[in-house]
mmCIF file of C-alpha atoms in Angstrom:
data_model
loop_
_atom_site.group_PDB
_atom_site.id
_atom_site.type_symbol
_atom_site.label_atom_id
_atom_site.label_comp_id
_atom_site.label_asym_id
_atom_site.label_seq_id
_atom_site.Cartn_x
_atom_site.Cartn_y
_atom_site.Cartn_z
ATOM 1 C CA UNK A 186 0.861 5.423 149.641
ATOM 2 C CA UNK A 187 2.024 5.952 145.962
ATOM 3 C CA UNK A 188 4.881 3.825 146.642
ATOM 4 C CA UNK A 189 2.993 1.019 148.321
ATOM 5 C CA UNK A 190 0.890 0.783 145.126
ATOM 6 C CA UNK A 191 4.146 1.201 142.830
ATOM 7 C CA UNK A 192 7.102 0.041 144.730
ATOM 8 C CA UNK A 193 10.373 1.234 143.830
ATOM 9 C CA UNK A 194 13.015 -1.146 142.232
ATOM 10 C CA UNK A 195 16.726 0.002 141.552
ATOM 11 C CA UNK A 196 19.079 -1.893 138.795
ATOM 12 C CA UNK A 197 21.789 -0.715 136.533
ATOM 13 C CA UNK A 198 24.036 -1.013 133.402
ATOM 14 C CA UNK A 199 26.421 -3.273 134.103
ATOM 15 C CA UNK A 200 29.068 -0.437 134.271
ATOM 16 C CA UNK A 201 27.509 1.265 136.961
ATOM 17 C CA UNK A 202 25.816 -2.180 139.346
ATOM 18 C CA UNK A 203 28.572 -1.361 142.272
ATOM 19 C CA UNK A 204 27.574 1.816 142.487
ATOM 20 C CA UNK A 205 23.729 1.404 142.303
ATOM 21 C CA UNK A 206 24.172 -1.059 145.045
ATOM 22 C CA UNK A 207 25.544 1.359 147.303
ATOM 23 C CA UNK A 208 22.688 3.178 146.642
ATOM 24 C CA UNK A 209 20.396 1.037 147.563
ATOM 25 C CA UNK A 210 22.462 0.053 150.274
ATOM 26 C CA UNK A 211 22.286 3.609 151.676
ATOM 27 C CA UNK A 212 18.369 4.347 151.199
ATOM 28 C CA UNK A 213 17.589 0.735 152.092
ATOM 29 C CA UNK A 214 16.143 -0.266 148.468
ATOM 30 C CA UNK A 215 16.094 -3.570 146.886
ATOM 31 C CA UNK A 216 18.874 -4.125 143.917
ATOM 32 C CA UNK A 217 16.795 -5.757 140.765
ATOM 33 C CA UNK A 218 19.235 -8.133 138.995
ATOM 34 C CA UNK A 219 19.079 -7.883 135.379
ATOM 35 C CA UNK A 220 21.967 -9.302 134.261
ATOM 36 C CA UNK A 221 23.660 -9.609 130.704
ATOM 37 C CA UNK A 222 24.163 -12.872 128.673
ATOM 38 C CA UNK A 223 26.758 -11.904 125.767
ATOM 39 C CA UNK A 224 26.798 -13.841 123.203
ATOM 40 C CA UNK A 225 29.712 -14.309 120.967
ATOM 41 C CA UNK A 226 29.595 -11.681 118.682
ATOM 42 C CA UNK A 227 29.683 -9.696 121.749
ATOM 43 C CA UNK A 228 25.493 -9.153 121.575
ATOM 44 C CA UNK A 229 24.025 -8.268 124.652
ATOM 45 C CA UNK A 230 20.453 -9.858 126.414
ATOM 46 C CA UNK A 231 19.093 -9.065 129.514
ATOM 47 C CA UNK A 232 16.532 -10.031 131.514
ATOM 48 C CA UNK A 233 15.254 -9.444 134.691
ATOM 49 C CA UNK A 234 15.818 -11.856 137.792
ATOM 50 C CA UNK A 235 12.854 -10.670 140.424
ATOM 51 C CA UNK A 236 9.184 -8.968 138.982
ATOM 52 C CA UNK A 237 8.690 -5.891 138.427
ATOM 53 C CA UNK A 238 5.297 -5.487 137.370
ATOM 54 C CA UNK A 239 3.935 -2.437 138.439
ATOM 55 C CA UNK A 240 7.137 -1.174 140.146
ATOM 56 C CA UNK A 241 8.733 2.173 139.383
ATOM 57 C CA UNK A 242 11.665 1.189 137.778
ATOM 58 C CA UNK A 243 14.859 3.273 138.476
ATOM 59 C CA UNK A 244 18.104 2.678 135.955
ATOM 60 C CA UNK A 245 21.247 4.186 136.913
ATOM 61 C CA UNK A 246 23.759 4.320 134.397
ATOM 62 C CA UNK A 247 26.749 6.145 132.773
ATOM 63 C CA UNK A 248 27.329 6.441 129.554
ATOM 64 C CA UNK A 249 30.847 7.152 128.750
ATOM 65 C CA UNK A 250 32.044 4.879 126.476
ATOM 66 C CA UNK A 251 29.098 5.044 124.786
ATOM 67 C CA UNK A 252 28.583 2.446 121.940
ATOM 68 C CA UNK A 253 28.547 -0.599 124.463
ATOM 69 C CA UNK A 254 26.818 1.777 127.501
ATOM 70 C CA UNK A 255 23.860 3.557 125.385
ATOM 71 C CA UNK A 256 23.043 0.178 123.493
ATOM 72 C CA UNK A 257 22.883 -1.392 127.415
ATOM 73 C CA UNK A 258 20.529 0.982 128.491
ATOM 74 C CA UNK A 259 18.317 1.130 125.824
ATOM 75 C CA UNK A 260 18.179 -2.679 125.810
ATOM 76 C CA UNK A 261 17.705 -2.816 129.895
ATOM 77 C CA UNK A 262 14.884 0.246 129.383
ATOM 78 C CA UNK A 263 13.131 -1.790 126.738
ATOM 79 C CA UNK A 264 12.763 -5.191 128.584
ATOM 80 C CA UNK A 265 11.534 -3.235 131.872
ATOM 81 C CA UNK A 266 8.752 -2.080 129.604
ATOM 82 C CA UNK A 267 8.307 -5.494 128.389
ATOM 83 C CA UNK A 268 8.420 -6.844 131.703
ATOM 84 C CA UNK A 269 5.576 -3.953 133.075
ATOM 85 C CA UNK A 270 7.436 -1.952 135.126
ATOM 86 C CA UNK A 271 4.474 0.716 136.026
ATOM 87 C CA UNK A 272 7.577 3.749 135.223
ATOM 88 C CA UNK A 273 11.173 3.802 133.953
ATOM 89 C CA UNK A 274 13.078 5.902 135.345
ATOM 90 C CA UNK A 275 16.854 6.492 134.486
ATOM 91 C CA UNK A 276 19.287 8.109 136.286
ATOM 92 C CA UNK A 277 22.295 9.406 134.209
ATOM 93 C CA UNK A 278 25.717 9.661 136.283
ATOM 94 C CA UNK A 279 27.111 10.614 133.277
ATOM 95 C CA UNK A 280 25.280 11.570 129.875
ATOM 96 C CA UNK A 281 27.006 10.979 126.497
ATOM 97 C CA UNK A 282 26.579 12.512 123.630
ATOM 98 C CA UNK A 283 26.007 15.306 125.494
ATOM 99 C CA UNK A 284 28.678 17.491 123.758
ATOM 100 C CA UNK A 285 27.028 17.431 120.334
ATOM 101 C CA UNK A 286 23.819 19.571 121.242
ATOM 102 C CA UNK A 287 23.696 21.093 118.026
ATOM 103 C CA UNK A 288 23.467 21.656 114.595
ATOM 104 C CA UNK A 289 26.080 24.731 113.890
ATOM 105 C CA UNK A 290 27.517 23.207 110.343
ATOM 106 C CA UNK A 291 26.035 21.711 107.614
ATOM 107 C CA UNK A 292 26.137 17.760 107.301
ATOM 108 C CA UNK A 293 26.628 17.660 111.128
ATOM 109 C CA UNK A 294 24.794 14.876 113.507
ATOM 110 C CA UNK A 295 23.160 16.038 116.768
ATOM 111 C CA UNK A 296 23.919 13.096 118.250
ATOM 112 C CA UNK A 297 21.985 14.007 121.605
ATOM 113 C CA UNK A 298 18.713 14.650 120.196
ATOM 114 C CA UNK A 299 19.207 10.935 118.456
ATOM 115 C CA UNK A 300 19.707 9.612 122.082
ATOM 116 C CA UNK A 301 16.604 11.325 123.315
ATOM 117 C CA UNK A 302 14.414 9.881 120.557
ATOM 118 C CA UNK A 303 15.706 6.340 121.150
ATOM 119 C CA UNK A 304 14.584 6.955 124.995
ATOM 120 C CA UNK A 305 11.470 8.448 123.705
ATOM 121 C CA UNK A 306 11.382 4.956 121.263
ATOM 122 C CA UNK A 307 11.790 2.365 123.925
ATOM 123 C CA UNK A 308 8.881 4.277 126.237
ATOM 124 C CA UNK A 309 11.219 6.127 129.315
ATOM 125 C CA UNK A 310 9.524 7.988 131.336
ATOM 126 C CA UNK A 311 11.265 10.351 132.892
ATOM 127 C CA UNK A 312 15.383 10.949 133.391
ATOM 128 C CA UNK A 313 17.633 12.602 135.994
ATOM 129 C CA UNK A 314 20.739 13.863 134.888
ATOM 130 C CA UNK A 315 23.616 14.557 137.090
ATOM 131 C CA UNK A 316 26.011 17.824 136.494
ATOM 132 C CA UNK A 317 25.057 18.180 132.616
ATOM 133 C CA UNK A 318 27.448 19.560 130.155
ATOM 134 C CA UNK A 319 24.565 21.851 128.816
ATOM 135 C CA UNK A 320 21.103 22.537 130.605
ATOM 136 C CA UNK A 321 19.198 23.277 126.977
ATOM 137 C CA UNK A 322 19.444 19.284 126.941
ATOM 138 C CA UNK A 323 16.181 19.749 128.927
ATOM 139 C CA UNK A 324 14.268 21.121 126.296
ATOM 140 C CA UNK A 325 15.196 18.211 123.994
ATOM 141 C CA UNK A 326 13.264 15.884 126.399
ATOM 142 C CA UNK A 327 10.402 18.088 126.784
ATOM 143 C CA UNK A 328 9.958 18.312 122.930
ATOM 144 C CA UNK A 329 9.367 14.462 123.170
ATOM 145 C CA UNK A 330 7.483 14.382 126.417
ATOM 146 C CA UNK A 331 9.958 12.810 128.626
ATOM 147 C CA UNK A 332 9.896 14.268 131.937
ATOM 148 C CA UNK A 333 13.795 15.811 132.879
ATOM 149 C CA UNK A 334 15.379 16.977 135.966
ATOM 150 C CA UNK A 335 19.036 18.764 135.985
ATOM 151 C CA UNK A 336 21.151 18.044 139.204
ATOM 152 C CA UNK A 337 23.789 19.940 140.234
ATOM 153 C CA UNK A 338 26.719 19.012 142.780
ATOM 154 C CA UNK A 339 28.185 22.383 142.569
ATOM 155 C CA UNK A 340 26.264 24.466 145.332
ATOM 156 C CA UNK A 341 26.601 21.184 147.597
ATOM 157 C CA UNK A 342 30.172 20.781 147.259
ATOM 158 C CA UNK A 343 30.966 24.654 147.651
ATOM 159 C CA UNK A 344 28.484 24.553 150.942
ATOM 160 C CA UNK A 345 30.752 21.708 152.772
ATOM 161 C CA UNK A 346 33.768 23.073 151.529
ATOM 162 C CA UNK A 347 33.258 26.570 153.596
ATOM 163 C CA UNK A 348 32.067 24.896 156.285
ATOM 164 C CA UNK A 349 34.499 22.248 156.281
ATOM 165 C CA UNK A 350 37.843 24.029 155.653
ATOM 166 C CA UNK A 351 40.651 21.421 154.142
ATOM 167 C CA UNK A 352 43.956 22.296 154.108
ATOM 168 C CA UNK A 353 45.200 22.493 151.110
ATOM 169 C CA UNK A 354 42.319 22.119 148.703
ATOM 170 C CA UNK A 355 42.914 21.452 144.935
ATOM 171 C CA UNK A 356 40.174 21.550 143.120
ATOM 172 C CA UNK A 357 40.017 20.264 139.204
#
């Protein structure tokens, strides 16, 4: 019933739209376009091609690279807002800034508590992170009230590995 009254919707940064459309391709969702117009300073708009008023908005992204991929999000997050998505919901492949979790010398950034804030600043909702460098980057989001889920592909990859021998398995 929940999703009758909020319907889900699926769209991405641009660097991960193949992939979310396999996604939705595979759970038999709708892809929301929300493509980019880039002006020529290389500035970034987006809006939204199909309504999503009401709908719980999923974002899947990755942000490696993450000057042009955070900056993306944050922009996509803040027009579903605009645009009243009921939720937004983003789902991190890959979360950067990850690495700098802490303050352990003087004059030093945190860069992923700044992330979290500007989440917190454009009004996300909740986030799913896949295979985390650190799990204490939960307690960053509770500490501004964003809901956070940790996934982790290890105990699903070891499972089909003993149960599906492969000759000759490298693993990295």
């Amino acid at each position: 019933l929940v999703s009758i009254v909020h319907p889900v919707a699926v769209t991405a940064t641009p660097n991960r739209e193949q992939f979310a459309r396999r996604v939705c391709k595979c759970f038999g969702l709708k892809y929301v376009e929300c493509p980019a117009v880039v002006f020529a300073d290389d500035e970034p708009s987006f809006q939204f091609q199909q309504n999503i008023r009401g709908s719980r908005l999923f974002i899947i992204t990755s942000t490696e690279q993450p000057s042009t991929n955070w900056m993306d999000l944050l922009l996509i997050a803040d027009t579903a807002k605009g645009a009243s998505a009921y939720k937004v919901n983003i789902l991190f492949t890959y979360f950067g800034f990850a690495r700098s979790d802490r303050k352990d010398q003087p004059r030093k950034s945190v860069a992923s508590a700044t992330m979290v804030k500007l989440l917190k600043a454009v009004s996300v909702d909740r986030v799913i992170i896949l295979d985390p460098h650190f799990s204490q980057l939960q307690s960053m989001f509770a500490v501004r009230n964003i809901n956070c889920e940790l996934l982790f592909g290890t105990k699903v990859i070891a499972e089909y590995v003993l149960n599906n021998p492969i000759k000759d398995l490298v693993v990295c």
